[in-house]
PDB file of C-alpha atoms in Angstrom:
ATOM      1  CA  ARG A1016     -20.407   7.553   4.958  1.00  0.00           C
ATOM      2  CA  ASP A1017     -22.071   6.566   1.683  1.00  0.00           C
ATOM      3  CA  ARG A1018     -21.252   9.972   0.144  1.00  0.00           C
ATOM      4  CA  THR A1019     -17.614   9.630   1.205  1.00  0.00           C
ATOM      5  CA  ARG A1020     -17.388   6.163  -0.297  1.00  0.00           C
ATOM      6  CA  GLU A1021     -18.937   7.253  -3.588  1.00  0.00           C
ATOM      7  CA  ARG A1022     -16.581  10.233  -3.844  1.00  0.00           C
ATOM      8  CA  VAL A1023     -13.570   7.962  -3.278  1.00  0.00           C
ATOM      9  CA  ARG A1024     -14.840   5.386  -5.778  1.00  0.00           C
ATOM     10  CA  ARG A1025     -15.171   8.035  -8.495  1.00  0.00           C
ATOM     11  CA  ARG A1026     -11.779   9.502  -7.688  1.00  0.00           C
ATOM     12  CA  LEU A1027      -9.882   6.202  -7.626  1.00  0.00           C
ATOM     13  CA  ARG A1028     -11.362   4.892 -10.866  1.00  0.00           C
ATOM     14  CA  GLU A1029      -9.090   7.432 -12.574  1.00  0.00           C
ATOM     15  CA  PHE A1030      -6.068   5.695 -11.022  1.00  0.00           C
ATOM     16  CA  ASP A1031      -7.001   2.066 -11.723  1.00  0.00           C
ATOM     17  CA  VAL A1032      -4.208   0.405 -13.724  1.00  0.00           C
ATOM     18  CA  GLY A1033      -6.006  -2.937 -13.902  1.00  0.00           C
ATOM     19  CA  ALA A1034      -3.725  -5.680 -15.223  1.00  0.00           C
ATOM     20  CA  ARG A1035      -1.537  -3.281 -17.226  1.00  0.00           C
ATOM     21  CA  PHE A1036       1.685  -4.273 -15.440  1.00  0.00           C
ATOM     22  CA  SER A1037       0.780  -7.868 -14.610  1.00  0.00           C
ATOM     23  CA  ARG A1038       2.728  -9.493 -17.433  1.00  0.00           C
ATOM     24  CA  LEU A1039       6.100  -8.027 -16.531  1.00  0.00           C
ATOM     25  CA  PRO A1040       8.574 -10.908 -16.056  1.00  0.00           C
ATOM     26  CA  LEU A1041       8.973 -10.599 -12.286  1.00  0.00           C
ATOM     27  CA  PRO A1042       7.682 -12.801  -9.463  1.00  0.00           C
ATOM     28  CA  ARG A1043       4.390 -11.387  -8.218  1.00  0.00           C
ATOM     29  CA  ALA A1044       2.920 -10.357  -4.904  1.00  0.00           C
ATOM     30  CA  ALA A1045      -0.002  -8.179  -3.843  1.00  0.00           C
ATOM     31  CA  VAL A1046      -1.175  -6.245  -0.805  1.00  0.00           C
ATOM     32  CA  LEU A1047      -4.621  -5.071   0.248  1.00  0.00           C
ATOM     33  CA  LEU A1048      -5.035  -1.421   1.215  1.00  0.00           C
ATOM     34  CA  PRO A1049      -8.207  -1.672   3.353  1.00  0.00           C
ATOM     35  CA  LEU A1050     -10.075   1.630   3.542  1.00  0.00           C
ATOM     36  CA  LEU A1051     -12.782   2.290   6.111  1.00  0.00           C
ATOM     37  CA  VAL A1052     -14.841   5.314   7.119  1.00  0.00           C
ATOM     38  CA  ARG A1053     -14.695   6.081  10.818  1.00  0.00           C
ATOM     39  CA  GLY A1054     -16.037   9.257  12.401  1.00  0.00           C
ATOM     40  CA  GLY A1055     -16.673  10.646   8.941  1.00  0.00           C
ATOM     41  CA  ALA A1056     -13.017  10.311   7.937  1.00  0.00           C
ATOM     42  CA  LEU A1057     -11.162   7.797   5.806  1.00  0.00           C
ATOM     43  CA  HIS A1058      -8.781   5.422   7.584  1.00  0.00           C
ATOM     44  CA  LEU A1059      -6.343   2.738   6.465  1.00  0.00           C
ATOM     45  CA  LEU A1060      -5.940  -0.594   8.234  1.00  0.00           C
ATOM     46  CA  LEU A1061      -2.357  -1.761   8.707  1.00  0.00           C
ATOM     47  CA  THR A1062      -0.662  -4.686  10.424  1.00  0.00           C
ATOM     48  CA  VAL A1063       2.578  -5.351  12.274  1.00  0.00           C
ATOM     49  CA  ARG A1064       4.519  -8.405  11.146  1.00  0.00           C
ATOM     50  CA  SER A1065       5.102 -11.112  13.747  1.00  0.00           C
ATOM     51  CA  LEU A1066       8.518 -11.153  15.381  1.00  0.00           C
ATOM     52  CA  GLN A1067       8.661 -14.866  14.500  1.00  0.00           C
ATOM     53  CA  LEU A1068       8.941 -14.135  10.782  1.00  0.00           C
ATOM     54  CA  ARG A1069      12.342 -14.380   9.146  1.00  0.00           C
ATOM     55  CA  ARG A1070      11.711 -11.506   6.734  1.00  0.00           C
ATOM     56  CA  SER A1071      11.114  -7.977   8.125  1.00  0.00           C
ATOM     57  CA  PRO A1072       9.927  -9.054  11.611  1.00  0.00           C
ATOM     58  CA  GLY A1073       8.088  -6.349  13.555  1.00  0.00           C
ATOM     59  CA  GLU A1074       7.650  -4.054  10.575  1.00  0.00           C
ATOM     60  CA  VAL A1075       4.393  -2.309   9.643  1.00  0.00           C
ATOM     61  CA  CYS A1076       2.812  -3.516   6.423  1.00  0.00           C
ATOM     62  CA  PHE A1077      -0.468  -4.113   4.644  1.00  0.00           C
ATOM     63  CA  PRO A1078      -2.065  -7.568   4.531  1.00  0.00           C
ATOM     64  CA  GLY A1079      -0.553  -9.370   1.561  1.00  0.00           C
ATOM     65  CA  GLY A1080       2.049 -11.716   0.219  1.00  0.00           C
ATOM     66  CA  LYS A1081       3.280 -13.761  -2.719  1.00  0.00           C
ATOM     67  CA  SER A1082       0.968 -14.926  -5.496  1.00  0.00           C
ATOM     68  CA  GLU A1083       0.116 -18.613  -5.627  1.00  0.00           C
ATOM     69  CA  ALA A1084      -0.688 -20.724  -8.664  1.00  0.00           C
ATOM     70  CA  SER A1085      -4.350 -20.913  -7.622  1.00  0.00           C
ATOM     71  CA  ASP A1086      -4.730 -17.116  -7.595  1.00  0.00           C
ATOM     72  CA  LYS A1087      -6.581 -15.756 -10.615  1.00  0.00           C
ATOM     73  CA  ASP A1088      -4.938 -12.335 -10.355  1.00  0.00           C
ATOM     74  CA  GLU A1089      -3.477  -9.827  -7.880  1.00  0.00           C
ATOM     75  CA  ILE A1090      -6.905  -9.162  -6.402  1.00  0.00           C
ATOM     76  CA  ASP A1091      -7.247 -12.846  -5.537  1.00  0.00           C
ATOM     77  CA  THR A1092      -3.791 -12.785  -3.935  1.00  0.00           C
ATOM     78  CA  ALA A1093      -4.524  -9.730  -1.807  1.00  0.00           C
ATOM     79  CA  LEU A1094      -7.895 -11.019  -0.620  1.00  0.00           C
ATOM     80  CA  ARG A1095      -6.578 -14.510   0.144  1.00  0.00           C
ATOM     81  CA  GLU A1096      -3.691 -13.130   2.163  1.00  0.00           C
ATOM     82  CA  ALA A1097      -5.956 -10.717   4.073  1.00  0.00           C
ATOM     83  CA  LYS A1098      -8.157 -13.622   5.106  1.00  0.00           C
ATOM     84  CA  GLU A1099      -5.150 -15.679   6.184  1.00  0.00           C
ATOM     85  CA  GLU A1100      -3.518 -12.848   8.122  1.00  0.00           C
ATOM     86  CA  VAL A1101      -6.374 -10.941   9.799  1.00  0.00           C
ATOM     87  CA  GLY A1102      -9.512 -13.017   9.169  1.00  0.00           C
ATOM     88  CA  LEU A1103     -11.015 -10.612   6.625  1.00  0.00           C
ATOM     89  CA  GLU A1104     -13.480 -12.543   4.467  1.00  0.00           C
ATOM     90  CA  PRO A1105     -13.110 -11.723   0.741  1.00  0.00           C
ATOM     91  CA  GLU A1106     -16.833 -11.062   0.361  1.00  0.00           C
ATOM     92  CA  LYS A1107     -16.545  -8.348   3.026  1.00  0.00           C
ATOM     93  CA  VAL A1108     -14.229  -6.308   0.790  1.00  0.00           C
ATOM     94  CA  GLU A1109     -15.503  -3.961  -1.917  1.00  0.00           C
ATOM     95  CA  VAL A1110     -12.553  -3.894  -4.302  1.00  0.00           C
ATOM     96  CA  ILE A1111     -12.144  -0.481  -5.921  1.00  0.00           C
ATOM     97  CA  CYS A1112      -8.962  -0.560  -7.971  1.00  0.00           C
ATOM     98  CA  ARG A1113      -5.390  -1.628  -8.479  1.00  0.00           C
ATOM     99  CA  LEU A1114      -2.780   1.137  -8.259  1.00  0.00           C
ATOM    100  CA  VAL A1115       0.633   1.453  -9.900  1.00  0.00           C
ATOM    101  CA  PRO A1116       2.760  -1.372  -8.481  1.00  0.00           C
ATOM    102  CA  GLY A1117       6.091  -1.239  -6.722  1.00  0.00           C
ATOM    103  CA  ILE A1118       9.110  -3.531  -6.650  1.00  0.00           C
ATOM    104  CA  ASP A1119      10.304  -4.754  -3.271  1.00  0.00           C
ATOM    105  CA  LYS A1120      13.850  -5.507  -2.164  1.00  0.00           C
ATOM    106  CA  MET A1121      13.468  -9.126  -3.307  1.00  0.00           C
ATOM    107  CA  ASN A1122      12.505  -7.839  -6.792  1.00  0.00           C
ATOM    108  CA  TYR A1123       8.877  -8.953  -6.472  1.00  0.00           C
ATOM    109  CA  LEU A1124       6.321  -6.963  -8.435  1.00  0.00           C
ATOM    110  CA  VAL A1125       3.954  -5.853  -5.657  1.00  0.00           C
ATOM    111  CA  THR A1126       0.485  -4.673  -6.688  1.00  0.00           C
ATOM    112  CA  PRO A1127      -1.563  -2.557  -4.247  1.00  0.00           C
ATOM    113  CA  VAL A1128      -5.264  -3.452  -4.307  1.00  0.00           C
ATOM    114  CA  VAL A1129      -7.569  -0.857  -2.729  1.00  0.00           C
ATOM    115  CA  GLY A1130     -10.859  -1.919  -1.167  1.00  0.00           C
ATOM    116  CA  PHE A1131     -13.473  -0.678   1.277  1.00  0.00           C
ATOM    117  CA  ILE A1132     -14.187  -2.650   4.439  1.00  0.00           C
ATOM    118  CA  GLU A1133     -16.763  -1.959   7.136  1.00  0.00           C
ATOM    119  CA  ASP A1134     -15.668   0.125  10.100  1.00  0.00           C
ATOM    120  CA  THR A1135     -17.119  -2.597  12.341  1.00  0.00           C
ATOM    121  CA  PHE A1136     -14.566  -5.152  11.116  1.00  0.00           C
ATOM    122  CA  GLN A1137     -12.878  -6.928  14.034  1.00  0.00           C
ATOM    123  CA  ALA A1138      -9.531  -8.390  13.014  1.00  0.00           C
ATOM    124  CA  THR A1139      -8.522 -11.850  14.194  1.00  0.00           C
ATOM    125  CA  PRO A1140      -4.759 -11.757  13.603  1.00  0.00           C
ATOM    126  CA  ASN A1141      -2.934 -14.964  12.762  1.00  0.00           C
ATOM    127  CA  PRO A1142      -0.213 -14.907  15.464  1.00  0.00           C
ATOM    128  CA  ASP A1143       2.231 -16.697  13.170  1.00  0.00           C
ATOM    129  CA  GLU A1144       2.145 -13.736  10.797  1.00  0.00           C
ATOM    130  CA  VAL A1145       0.669 -10.698  12.554  1.00  0.00           C
ATOM    131  CA  SER A1146       1.366  -9.247  16.006  1.00  0.00           C
ATOM    132  CA  ALA A1147      -0.923  -6.185  15.854  1.00  0.00           C
ATOM    133  CA  VAL A1148      -3.572  -4.471  13.736  1.00  0.00           C
ATOM    134  CA  PHE A1149      -4.257  -0.715  13.809  1.00  0.00           C
ATOM    135  CA  VAL A1150      -5.808   2.060  11.726  1.00  0.00           C
ATOM    136  CA  VAL A1151      -4.415   5.421  10.620  1.00  0.00           C
ATOM    137  CA  PRO A1152      -6.367   8.379   9.207  1.00  0.00           C
ATOM    138  CA  LEU A1153      -5.585   8.436   5.488  1.00  0.00           C
ATOM    139  CA  GLU A1154      -5.042  12.192   5.636  1.00  0.00           C
ATOM    140  CA  TYR A1155      -2.077  11.577   7.954  1.00  0.00           C
ATOM    141  CA  PHE A1156      -0.059  10.525   4.908  1.00  0.00           C
ATOM    142  CA  VAL A1157      -0.327  14.015   3.380  1.00  0.00           C
ATOM    143  CA  LYS A1158      -0.433  15.994   6.653  1.00  0.00           C
ATOM    144  CA  PRO A1159       1.738  14.012   9.079  1.00  0.00           C
ATOM    145  CA  LEU A1160       2.881  15.173  12.487  1.00  0.00           C
ATOM    146  CA  ILE A1161       6.191  13.308  12.220  1.00  0.00           C
ATOM    147  CA  HIS A1162       7.686  12.577   8.832  1.00  0.00           C
ATOM    148  CA  SER A1163      11.127  12.254   7.307  1.00  0.00           C
ATOM    149  CA  THR A1164      12.386  11.721   3.773  1.00  0.00           C
ATOM    150  CA  LEU A1165      15.631   9.937   3.030  1.00  0.00           C
ATOM    151  CA  PRO A1166      17.471   9.410  -0.259  1.00  0.00           C
ATOM    152  CA  TYR A1167      17.354   5.754  -1.138  1.00  0.00           C
ATOM    153  CA  ALA A1168      19.142   3.590  -3.696  1.00  0.00           C
ATOM    154  CA  THR A1169      17.756   0.182  -4.594  1.00  0.00           C
ATOM    155  CA  SER A1170      19.941  -2.898  -5.034  1.00  0.00           C
ATOM    156  CA  SER A1171      19.684  -2.277  -8.781  1.00  0.00           C
ATOM    157  CA  GLY A1172      21.132   1.219  -8.372  1.00  0.00           C
ATOM    158  CA  HIS A1173      17.896   3.166  -8.887  1.00  0.00           C
ATOM    159  CA  SER A1174      17.769   6.347  -6.767  1.00  0.00           C
ATOM    160  CA  SER A1175      14.568   7.615  -5.196  1.00  0.00           C
ATOM    161  CA  TRP A1176      13.120   8.926  -1.950  1.00  0.00           C
ATOM    162  CA  MET A1177      12.044   6.820   0.999  1.00  0.00           C
ATOM    163  CA  HIS A1178       9.296   8.253   3.188  1.00  0.00           C
ATOM    164  CA  CYS A1179       9.000   7.445   6.877  1.00  0.00           C
ATOM    165  CA  PHE A1180       5.940   8.323   8.969  1.00  0.00           C
ATOM    166  CA  MET A1181       5.752   8.010  12.751  1.00  0.00           C
ATOM    167  CA  TYR A1182       2.166   7.612  13.952  1.00  0.00           C
ATOM    168  CA  HIS A1183       1.077   7.496  17.592  1.00  0.00           C
ATOM    169  CA  ASP A1184      -1.963   5.264  17.995  1.00  0.00           C
ATOM    170  CA  GLN A1185      -4.091   6.290  20.961  1.00  0.00           C
ATOM    171  CA  GLU A1186      -5.916   2.961  21.173  1.00  0.00           C
ATOM    172  CA  HIS A1187      -2.720   0.946  21.532  1.00  0.00           C
ATOM    173  CA  GLN A1188      -0.736   3.760  23.185  1.00  0.00           C
ATOM    174  CA  THR A1189       2.023   2.828  20.782  1.00  0.00           C
ATOM    175  CA  SER A1190       3.983   4.663  18.106  1.00  0.00           C
ATOM    176  CA  PHE A1191       4.281   2.896  14.779  1.00  0.00           C
ATOM    177  CA  LYS A1192       6.955   3.477  12.148  1.00  0.00           C
ATOM    178  CA  ILE A1193       5.506   3.280   8.648  1.00  0.00           C
ATOM    179  CA  TRP A1194       8.136   3.314   5.934  1.00  0.00           C
ATOM    180  CA  GLY A1195       9.422   1.650   2.767  1.00  0.00           C
ATOM    181  CA  LEU A1196       6.955   0.256   0.232  1.00  0.00           C
ATOM    182  CA  THR A1197       4.105   0.438   2.764  1.00  0.00           C
ATOM    183  CA  ALA A1198       4.603   4.180   3.178  1.00  0.00           C
ATOM    184  CA  HIS A1199       5.007   4.534  -0.594  1.00  0.00           C
ATOM    185  CA  PHE A1200       1.600   2.928  -1.264  1.00  0.00           C
ATOM    186  CA  ALA A1201      -0.159   4.787   1.584  1.00  0.00           C
ATOM    187  CA  LEU A1202       1.220   8.127   0.405  1.00  0.00           C
ATOM    188  CA  PHE A1203       0.201   7.558  -3.197  1.00  0.00           C
ATOM    189  CA  LEU A1204      -3.304   6.503  -2.156  1.00  0.00           C
ATOM    190  CA  ALA A1205      -3.678   9.655  -0.048  1.00  0.00           C
ATOM    191  CA  LEU A1206      -2.441  11.841  -2.922  1.00  0.00           C
ATOM    192  CA  ALA A1207      -4.896  10.156  -5.288  1.00  0.00           C
ATOM    193  CA  VAL A1208      -7.881  10.487  -2.948  1.00  0.00           C
ATOM    194  CA  TYR A1209      -7.325  14.047  -1.738  1.00  0.00           C
ATOM    195  CA  GLY A1210      -5.770  15.571  -4.856  1.00  0.00           C
ATOM    196  CA  GLU A1211      -3.796  18.097  -2.850  1.00  0.00           C
ATOM    197  CA  ARG A1212      -0.145  18.848  -2.240  1.00  0.00           C
ATOM    198  CA  PRO A1213       1.311  17.249   0.897  1.00  0.00           C
ATOM    199  CA  THR A1214       3.159  19.213   3.555  1.00  0.00           C
ATOM    200  CA  PHE A1215       6.483  17.748   2.330  1.00  0.00           C
ATOM    201  CA  ALA A1216       8.252  17.223  -0.990  1.00  0.00           C
ATOM    202  CA  VAL A1217       7.433  14.185  -3.137  1.00  0.00           C
ATOM    203  CA  ASP A1218       8.885  12.905  -6.397  1.00  0.00           C
ATOM    204  CA  TYR A1219       5.561  13.100  -8.224  1.00  0.00           C
ATOM    205  CA  ASP A1220       4.089  15.701 -10.517  1.00  0.00           C
ATOM    206  CA  ILE A1221       0.972  16.359  -8.444  1.00  0.00           C
ATOM    207  CA  ASP A1222      -0.831  17.790 -11.459  1.00  0.00           C
ATOM    208  CA  ASN A1223      -0.125  14.650 -13.495  1.00  0.00           C
ATOM    209  CA  LEU A1224      -0.116  12.057 -10.758  1.00  0.00           C
ATOM    210  CA  VAL A1225      -0.931   8.961 -12.803  1.00  0.00           C
ATOM    211  CA  SER A1226       1.635   9.559 -15.546  1.00  0.00           C
ATOM    212  CA  SER A1227       4.389  10.564 -13.122  1.00  0.00           C
ATOM    213  CA  ALA A1228       3.734   7.484 -10.947  1.00  0.00           C
ATOM    214  CA  GLU A1229       3.891   5.233 -14.006  1.00  0.00           C
ATOM    215  CA  ASN A1230       7.087   6.938 -15.225  1.00  0.00           C
ATOM    216  CA  ASN A1231       8.703   6.507 -11.777  1.00  0.00           C
ATOM    217  CA  PHE A1232       7.757   2.847 -11.763  1.00  0.00           C
ATOM    218  CA  MET A1233       9.023   2.164 -15.294  1.00  0.00           C
ATOM    219  CA  ASN A1234      12.346   3.822 -14.440  1.00  0.00           C
ATOM    220  CA  LEU A1235      12.618   1.527 -11.421  1.00  0.00           C
ATOM    221  CA  TYR A1236      11.666  -1.518 -13.500  1.00  0.00           C
ATOM    222  CA  ALA A1237      14.229  -0.596 -16.171  1.00  0.00           C
ATOM    223  CA  SER A1238      16.998  -0.465 -13.560  1.00  0.00           C
ATOM    224  CA  VAL A1239      15.958  -3.855 -12.161  1.00  0.00           C
ATOM    225  CA  SER A1240      15.860  -5.396 -15.651  1.00  0.00           C
ATOM    226  CA  LYS A1241      19.263  -3.941 -16.512  1.00  0.00           C
ATOM    227  CA  ARG A1242      20.793  -5.390 -13.363  1.00  0.00           C
ATOM    228  CA  LYS A1243      19.235  -8.823 -13.990  1.00  0.00           C
ATOM    229  CA  LYS A1244      20.673  -8.886 -17.534  1.00  0.00           C
ATOM    230  CA  SER A1245      24.118  -7.855 -16.302  1.00  0.00           C
ATOM    231  CA  ASN A1246      24.080 -10.778 -13.857  1.00  0.00           C
ATOM    232  CA  LEU A1247      23.392 -13.356 -16.568  1.00  0.00           C
TER     233      LEU A1247
END
């Protein structure tokens, strides 16, 4: 387990964008991508949004949410939200890096924060926000059993690909649909960690993953900015 963690730490340091995109003039949010080692393999912890929520009820996501004035940075936001949603204490997370952000359908700048948690962590979901918690082998996002890719155009007119993974969880005897920005972040993390080509097409240059991810993001940001200016 320690060797696996150290290998991942070294690998992901190459992908840490820090606060490089933090000053872009968009409202901010952050999510925590909690990594754990189970049975010698890397896994990601995900949640299912409560059906009581007005926005995206029942959808799979990572712990996270909007930044608050008291948050020092995106790491603070991600850790605070993870505690509120699943009872994960901030001191129980070994933060590794911040990856290239995304922009959600509400035009929030969403920063993915990657951190290790212990495989013994027992989630205590806040029922107002979370209806289920489950884990997926990280490798599933480069070697999935059920995957589809759909062309997608954002509200700003930017065209890209949307990935959708179907994962059957044996513990819950339930199939989960992982798509949208959640799938986008999980896929990129898996590509970064494993450094290998997935079993399906992606809109990244695998040999220049960091630069192609940043170029994709800046193209998306440019389209959002252009639309905002045209609406003024």
